[in-house]
Amino acid sequence: MNPTIRKCCSRWLHKALAALAAAAALACCASCSGEPEASNTLRIGVSLYTLDDTFISSVVQNLERTAQEAESHADLKINLSIVDGRSNQTTQLEQVDRFIARGCDILCINIVDRTAAAVVVDKAQEAGVPLIFFNRQPVDEDIRRSSQVYYVGVNAQGNGTLQGRLVLDAWQKDPASIDRNGDGILQYAMLEGEPGHQDALLRTEYSVKALTDAEVSVEKLASDTANWNRGQASARVSLWIQEFGDQIEVIFANNDDMALGAIDALKEAGISPLPLIVGVDATAPALESIAAGELYGTVLNDADGMARSMVDLSLALWSGSDPSEAVNLQDGHYVWLPYRKVTQDNLSEFMTP
């Protein structure tokens, strides 16, 4: 663990326990009936939009590991209840209701449909339970419905811009290696996430804008949604290959799973060399693909940092501490994680030994 993170985590665990001890003492004096609860147990309900998403699975793994590390630093128990929303908002709302009924102290929601966030906020506010949205950002108006609502994630506009700069760097360094037909125009295709999803919209817009702002001539050959899914992306690209052959010079994918799906289709069709392909997330399979020289690059979506921020924020909220001292809180509600370009040049910084 990074020493700075370890120091911060330890400091906040001690503060959390100190505050909890005082609260537990008061509760003990006031209570005269009912089954007593363990005063050192933090119960976190986590609902995911889907576990089929490789990045979300990585967040879950990091969340479980970070919770175990937090427990090891003090006499503390963190109960994580993690459920799969299966891309169904009704299912997820039922999960939220069950979390509240079971007495969860914190809700962490990877929202299925961002337009339903207000309903989740109202449920949490009525129950008096702090709410942390993560990875899939609701609109600001819904985040600000309650002072006890937060968002942890990466700025999608910045993600898209950095993805575009990956392509820009390669174009400026060696345009001939990308410009297959030598016309001075970058012909590209775009694999988008869900229709209407903010991250998909912003990554799509700003990845191309990074090129046009640098006065690179571009031409969109194809664009379609693949719902963040590797198999769907492979199917879309297979159709594009039938229409365009090897004319596509760059493929932008809103996430790594779709970028890898594009590579699957291109290899199946025998397209060589591959066009320049970029993704977002820096998942383990994507890093392996970069190492193999297939995926050109990706943009880090920090699964470890996301998990740590959620645990640190949960501990602060649970103990009644100031959350702005536990995490880098902006505008009272947001924890923005840093993002970085990943290519073969700096791959070793991101690969797990």
Coordinates of C-alpha atoms in Angstrom, one line a residue:
M1 CA 0.0 0.0 0.0
N2 CA 1.2 3.5 -0.7
P3 CA 2.6 4.9 2.6
T4 CA 0.6 8.1 2.3
I5 CA -2.6 6.1 1.8
R6 CA -1.7 3.8 4.7
K7 CA -1.0 6.7 7.0
C8 CA -4.3 8.4 6.1
C9 CA -6.3 5.2 6.4
S10 CA -4.8 4.5 9.8
R11 CA -5.4 8.0 11.1
W12 CA -9.0 7.8 10.0
L13 CA -9.6 4.4 11.5
H14 CA -8.4 5.7 14.9
K15 CA -10.7 8.7 14.6
A16 CA -13.6 6.6 13.5
L17 CA -13.2 4.2 16.4
A18 CA -12.8 7.0 18.9
A19 CA -16.0 8.7 17.7
L20 CA -17.8 5.4 17.6
A21 CA -16.8 4.5 21.2
A22 CA -18.3 7.7 22.5
A23 CA -21.5 7.1 20.5
A24 CA -21.7 3.4 21.6
A25 CA -21.4 4.5 25.3
L26 CA -24.3 6.9 24.9
A27 CA -26.3 4.2 23.1
C28 CA -25.6 1.7 25.8
C29 CA -26.9 4.1 28.5
A30 CA -30.0 5.0 26.6
S31 CA -30.9 1.5 25.5
C32 CA -33.0 -0.8 27.7
S33 CA -34.4 -3.4 25.3
G34 CA -33.8 -5.2 22.1
E35 CA -30.9 -7.2 20.8
P36 CA -27.6 -5.3 21.2
E37 CA -25.5 -4.8 18.1
A38 CA -21.8 -5.0 17.9
S39 CA -20.6 -1.4 18.3
N40 CA -17.6 -1.9 16.1
T41 CA -19.4 -3.2 13.0
L42 CA -19.8 -1.1 9.9
R43 CA -22.4 -2.4 7.6
I44 CA -22.1 -1.3 3.9
G45 CA -24.7 -2.2 1.3
V46 CA -23.2 -2.2 -2.2
S47 CA -25.4 -2.6 -5.3
L48 CA -23.7 -2.9 -8.7
Y49 CA -25.3 -2.1 -12.1
T50 CA -23.9 -5.5 -13.3
L51 CA -21.1 -7.8 -12.3
D52 CA -20.5 -8.7 -15.9
D53 CA -18.5 -5.5 -16.3
T54 CA -14.8 -6.2 -16.0
F55 CA -14.0 -2.9 -14.4
I56 CA -16.8 -3.2 -11.9
S57 CA -15.6 -6.6 -10.9
S58 CA -12.2 -5.1 -10.3
V59 CA -13.7 -2.4 -8.1
V60 CA -15.4 -5.1 -6.0
Q61 CA -12.1 -7.0 -5.6
N62 CA -10.4 -3.9 -4.4
L63 CA -13.3 -3.0 -2.2
E64 CA -13.1 -6.4 -0.4
R65 CA -9.3 -6.1 0.0
T66 CA -9.5 -2.5 1.2
A67 CA -12.1 -3.4 3.8
Q68 CA -9.9 -6.3 5.1
E69 CA -7.0 -4.0 5.4
A70 CA -9.0 -1.5 7.3
E71 CA -10.2 -4.2 9.7
S72 CA -6.6 -5.3 10.3
H73 CA -5.6 -1.8 11.5
A74 CA -8.0 -1.8 14.5
D75 CA -10.7 -3.6 16.3
L76 CA -13.2 -3.1 13.5
K77 CA -15.5 -5.3 11.5
I78 CA -16.7 -4.2 8.1
N79 CA -19.7 -6.2 6.7
L80 CA -19.9 -5.8 2.9
S81 CA -23.2 -6.9 1.4
I82 CA -22.6 -6.8 -2.4
V83 CA -25.4 -7.6 -4.8
D84 CA -25.8 -7.5 -8.6
G85 CA -28.4 -5.2 -10.1
R86 CA -28.3 -7.2 -13.3
S87 CA -28.7 -4.0 -15.3
N88 CA -32.3 -3.7 -14.0
Q89 CA -33.3 -0.5 -12.2
T90 CA -36.3 -2.1 -10.6
T91 CA -34.1 -4.9 -9.2
Q92 CA -31.7 -2.4 -7.8
L93 CA -34.4 -0.3 -6.1
E94 CA -35.6 -3.5 -4.4
Q95 CA -32.0 -4.1 -3.3
V96 CA -31.8 -0.6 -1.8
D97 CA -35.0 -1.2 0.1
R98 CA -33.6 -4.5 1.6
F99 CA -30.3 -2.8 2.6
I100 CA -32.3 -0.1 4.5
A101 CA -34.6 -2.7 6.1
R102 CA -31.6 -4.7 7.3
G103 CA -30.1 -1.6 8.9
C104 CA -27.1 -0.9 6.6
D105 CA -25.1 2.1 7.9
I106 CA -23.9 3.2 4.4
L107 CA -25.2 2.6 0.9
C108 CA -22.8 2.4 -2.0
I109 CA -24.7 2.4 -5.3
N110 CA -23.4 1.9 -8.8
I111 CA -26.6 3.2 -10.4
V112 CA -28.2 1.2 -13.2
D113 CA -30.2 4.2 -14.6
R114 CA -28.9 7.6 -13.6
T115 CA -32.4 9.1 -14.2
A116 CA -33.6 7.0 -11.2
A117 CA -31.0 8.4 -8.8
A118 CA -33.5 10.8 -7.2
V119 CA -35.6 7.9 -6.1
V120 CA -32.5 6.3 -4.4
V121 CA -31.6 9.6 -2.8
D122 CA -35.1 10.0 -1.3
K123 CA -35.1 6.5 0.0
A124 CA -31.7 6.9 1.7
Q125 CA -32.6 10.4 3.1
E126 CA -35.9 9.2 4.5
A127 CA -34.0 6.3 6.3
G128 CA -31.2 8.7 7.4
V129 CA -28.6 6.6 5.7
P130 CA -25.6 8.2 3.9
L131 CA -25.4 7.4 0.2
I132 CA -22.3 7.1 -2.0
F133 CA -22.8 6.8 -5.7
F134 CA -19.8 5.5 -7.6
N135 CA -18.5 5.0 -11.2
R136 CA -21.8 6.0 -12.9
Q137 CA -22.5 9.6 -12.2
P138 CA -26.0 10.9 -11.5
V139 CA -26.9 14.5 -12.5
D140 CA -25.7 17.2 -10.1
E141 CA -29.2 18.1 -9.1
D142 CA -29.8 14.6 -7.7
I143 CA -26.5 14.5 -5.9
R144 CA -27.4 17.8 -4.2
R145 CA -30.8 16.7 -3.0
S146 CA -29.2 15.8 0.3
S147 CA -26.1 16.8 2.2
Q148 CA -25.5 13.1 2.9
V149 CA -25.1 12.1 -0.8
Y150 CA -21.7 11.7 -2.5
Y151 CA -20.1 10.6 -5.7
V152 CA -16.8 8.8 -6.2
G153 CA -15.5 8.5 -9.7
V154 CA -13.5 9.9 -12.6
N155 CA -14.4 12.9 -14.7
A156 CA -15.7 11.4 -18.0
Q157 CA -14.9 14.5 -20.0
G158 CA -11.3 14.3 -18.8
N159 CA -11.3 10.6 -19.6
G160 CA -12.4 11.2 -23.2
T161 CA -9.9 14.1 -23.7
L162 CA -7.0 11.9 -22.5
Q163 CA -8.1 9.1 -24.8
G164 CA -8.1 11.5 -27.7
R165 CA -4.6 12.6 -26.8
L166 CA -3.4 9.0 -26.9
V167 CA -4.4 9.0 -30.6
L168 CA -3.0 12.5 -31.1
D169 CA 0.4 11.6 -29.7
A170 CA 0.6 8.6 -32.0
W171 CA -0.5 10.7 -35.0
Q172 CA 1.9 13.5 -34.4
K173 CA 4.8 11.0 -33.8
D174 CA 4.3 8.9 -36.9
P175 CA 1.2 9.8 -39.0
A176 CA 2.2 7.4 -41.8
S177 CA 1.8 4.4 -39.5
I178 CA -1.9 5.3 -38.9
D179 CA -2.9 7.0 -42.2
R180 CA -3.3 3.8 -44.2
N181 CA -4.6 5.5 -47.4
G182 CA -2.3 8.5 -47.2
D183 CA -5.0 11.1 -47.5
G184 CA -4.0 13.1 -44.4
I185 CA -7.4 12.3 -42.8
L186 CA -7.8 10.1 -39.8
Q187 CA -10.7 7.7 -40.5
Y188 CA -12.1 6.4 -37.3
A189 CA -14.9 4.3 -35.8
M190 CA -16.5 4.7 -32.4
L191 CA -17.7 2.0 -30.0
E192 CA -20.1 3.7 -27.5
G193 CA -21.4 2.6 -24.2
E194 CA -25.1 2.7 -23.3
P195 CA -27.4 5.1 -25.3
G196 CA -27.8 8.3 -23.4
H197 CA -25.3 7.4 -20.7
Q198 CA -23.3 10.4 -19.6
D199 CA -19.9 8.7 -19.5
A200 CA -20.5 7.4 -23.0
L201 CA -21.6 10.8 -24.3
L202 CA -18.7 12.7 -22.8
R203 CA -16.0 10.1 -23.7
T204 CA -17.3 10.0 -27.3
E205 CA -17.4 13.8 -27.7
Y206 CA -14.2 14.7 -26.0
S207 CA -12.0 12.0 -27.5
V208 CA -12.6 13.3 -31.0
K209 CA -12.5 16.9 -29.8
A210 CA -9.0 16.4 -28.6
L211 CA -8.0 15.7 -32.2
T212 CA -10.1 18.4 -33.9
D213 CA -8.8 21.0 -31.4
A214 CA -5.3 20.1 -32.5
E215 CA -6.5 20.7 -36.1
V216 CA -6.3 17.0 -37.1
S217 CA -8.7 16.2 -40.0
V218 CA -11.0 13.3 -39.0
E219 CA -13.7 11.3 -40.7
K220 CA -16.2 9.1 -38.9
L221 CA -16.8 5.9 -40.8
A222 CA -19.0 4.2 -38.2
S223 CA -20.4 4.6 -34.7
D224 CA -22.6 2.3 -32.6
T225 CA -23.5 1.4 -29.1
A226 CA -22.2 -1.9 -27.6
N227 CA -23.3 -1.3 -24.0
W228 CA -19.8 -1.6 -22.5
N229 CA -19.8 -5.3 -23.6
R230 CA -17.0 -7.2 -25.3
G231 CA -19.2 -9.6 -27.2
Q232 CA -21.5 -6.8 -28.5
A233 CA -18.5 -4.8 -29.6
S234 CA -17.0 -7.7 -31.5
A235 CA -20.3 -8.2 -33.3
R236 CA -20.5 -4.5 -34.2
V237 CA -16.9 -4.4 -35.5
S238 CA -17.5 -7.6 -37.6
L239 CA -20.2 -5.7 -39.4
W240 CA -17.9 -2.7 -40.0
I241 CA -15.2 -5.0 -41.4
Q242 CA -17.7 -6.3 -44.0
E243 CA -18.5 -2.7 -45.0
F244 CA -15.1 -1.0 -44.7
G245 CA -12.6 -3.8 -44.8
D246 CA -9.3 -2.4 -43.5
Q247 CA -10.2 1.3 -44.1
I248 CA -10.7 2.0 -40.4
E249 CA -7.5 3.6 -39.1
V250 CA -8.5 4.2 -35.5
I251 CA -11.1 2.6 -33.2
F252 CA -12.2 4.6 -30.1
A253 CA -13.9 2.4 -27.5
N254 CA -15.6 4.0 -24.5
N255 CA -14.2 1.2 -22.3
D256 CA -11.6 -1.6 -22.4
D257 CA -14.1 -4.4 -22.8
M258 CA -15.4 -3.0 -26.0
A259 CA -11.8 -2.3 -27.2
L260 CA -10.9 -5.9 -26.6
G261 CA -14.1 -7.0 -28.5
A262 CA -12.9 -4.9 -31.4
I263 CA -9.6 -6.7 -31.4
D264 CA -11.3 -10.1 -31.2
A265 CA -13.3 -9.3 -34.4
L266 CA -10.3 -7.9 -36.3
K267 CA -8.1 -10.9 -35.5
E268 CA -10.9 -13.2 -36.5
A269 CA -11.2 -11.4 -39.8
G270 CA -7.4 -11.6 -40.4
I271 CA -7.0 -7.8 -40.4
S272 CA -3.3 -7.1 -40.1
P273 CA -1.8 -4.8 -39.0
L274 CA -4.5 -3.9 -36.5
P275 CA -5.8 -0.3 -36.6
L276 CA -4.8 1.9 -33.6
I277 CA -7.3 1.0 -30.9
V278 CA -7.8 2.8 -27.5
G279 CA -10.0 2.1 -24.5
V280 CA -10.7 3.4 -21.0
D281 CA -10.3 1.7 -17.6
A282 CA -6.9 0.0 -17.6
T283 CA -8.3 -3.3 -16.7
A284 CA -6.0 -6.3 -16.3
P285 CA -7.0 -7.9 -19.6
A286 CA -6.4 -4.5 -21.3
L287 CA -3.0 -4.1 -19.9
E288 CA -2.1 -7.6 -21.1
S289 CA -3.3 -6.6 -24.6
I290 CA -1.1 -3.5 -24.5
A291 CA 1.8 -5.7 -23.5
A292 CA 1.0 -8.0 -26.5
G293 CA 1.1 -5.0 -28.9
E294 CA -2.6 -5.3 -29.8
L295 CA -4.3 -2.5 -27.8
Y296 CA -2.4 0.8 -28.4
G297 CA -3.4 2.4 -25.1
T298 CA -6.1 3.1 -22.4
V299 CA -6.9 5.6 -19.8
L300 CA -6.7 4.6 -16.1
N301 CA -10.0 4.4 -14.3
D302 CA -8.6 3.9 -10.8
A303 CA -10.4 0.8 -9.4
D304 CA -8.1 0.7 -6.3
G305 CA -8.5 4.5 -5.7
M306 CA -12.2 4.2 -6.1
A307 CA -12.5 1.4 -3.5
R308 CA -10.2 3.2 -1.0
S309 CA -12.1 6.4 -1.3
M310 CA -15.4 4.6 -0.7
V311 CA -14.1 2.9 2.4
D312 CA -12.4 6.1 3.8
L313 CA -15.6 8.1 3.1
S314 CA -17.8 5.4 4.7
L315 CA -15.6 5.3 7.8
A316 CA -15.8 9.0 8.2
L317 CA -19.6 9.2 7.7
W318 CA -20.2 6.2 10.0
S319 CA -18.1 7.8 12.8
G320 CA -19.5 11.3 12.5
S321 CA -16.2 12.7 11.4
D322 CA -15.7 15.4 8.8
P323 CA -15.7 13.6 5.4
S324 CA -13.6 16.4 3.8
E325 CA -10.7 15.4 6.1
A326 CA -11.0 11.7 5.1
V327 CA -11.1 12.2 1.3
N328 CA -10.4 15.0 -1.2
L329 CA -14.0 16.2 -1.2
Q330 CA -14.9 18.8 -3.8
D331 CA -18.0 21.0 -3.8
G332 CA -19.1 19.1 -0.7
H333 CA -20.2 16.0 -2.6
Y334 CA -17.6 14.8 -5.1
V335 CA -14.4 12.7 -4.9
W336 CA -12.7 13.0 -8.3
L337 CA -10.1 10.4 -9.0
P338 CA -7.0 11.1 -11.1
Y339 CA -6.7 9.6 -14.6
R340 CA -3.6 8.8 -16.6
K341 CA -2.7 7.6 -20.1
V342 CA -1.4 4.1 -20.3
T343 CA 0.7 2.8 -23.2
Q344 CA 3.7 0.4 -23.6
D345 CA 5.9 3.3 -22.6
N346 CA 4.7 3.4 -19.0
L347 CA 2.9 0.0 -18.8
S348 CA 5.3 -1.3 -16.1
E349 CA 3.8 1.3 -13.7
F350 CA 0.4 -0.3 -13.9
M351 CA 1.1 -4.0 -14.2
T352 CA 0.8 -6.1 -11.0
P353 CA 4.1 -7.9 -10.3

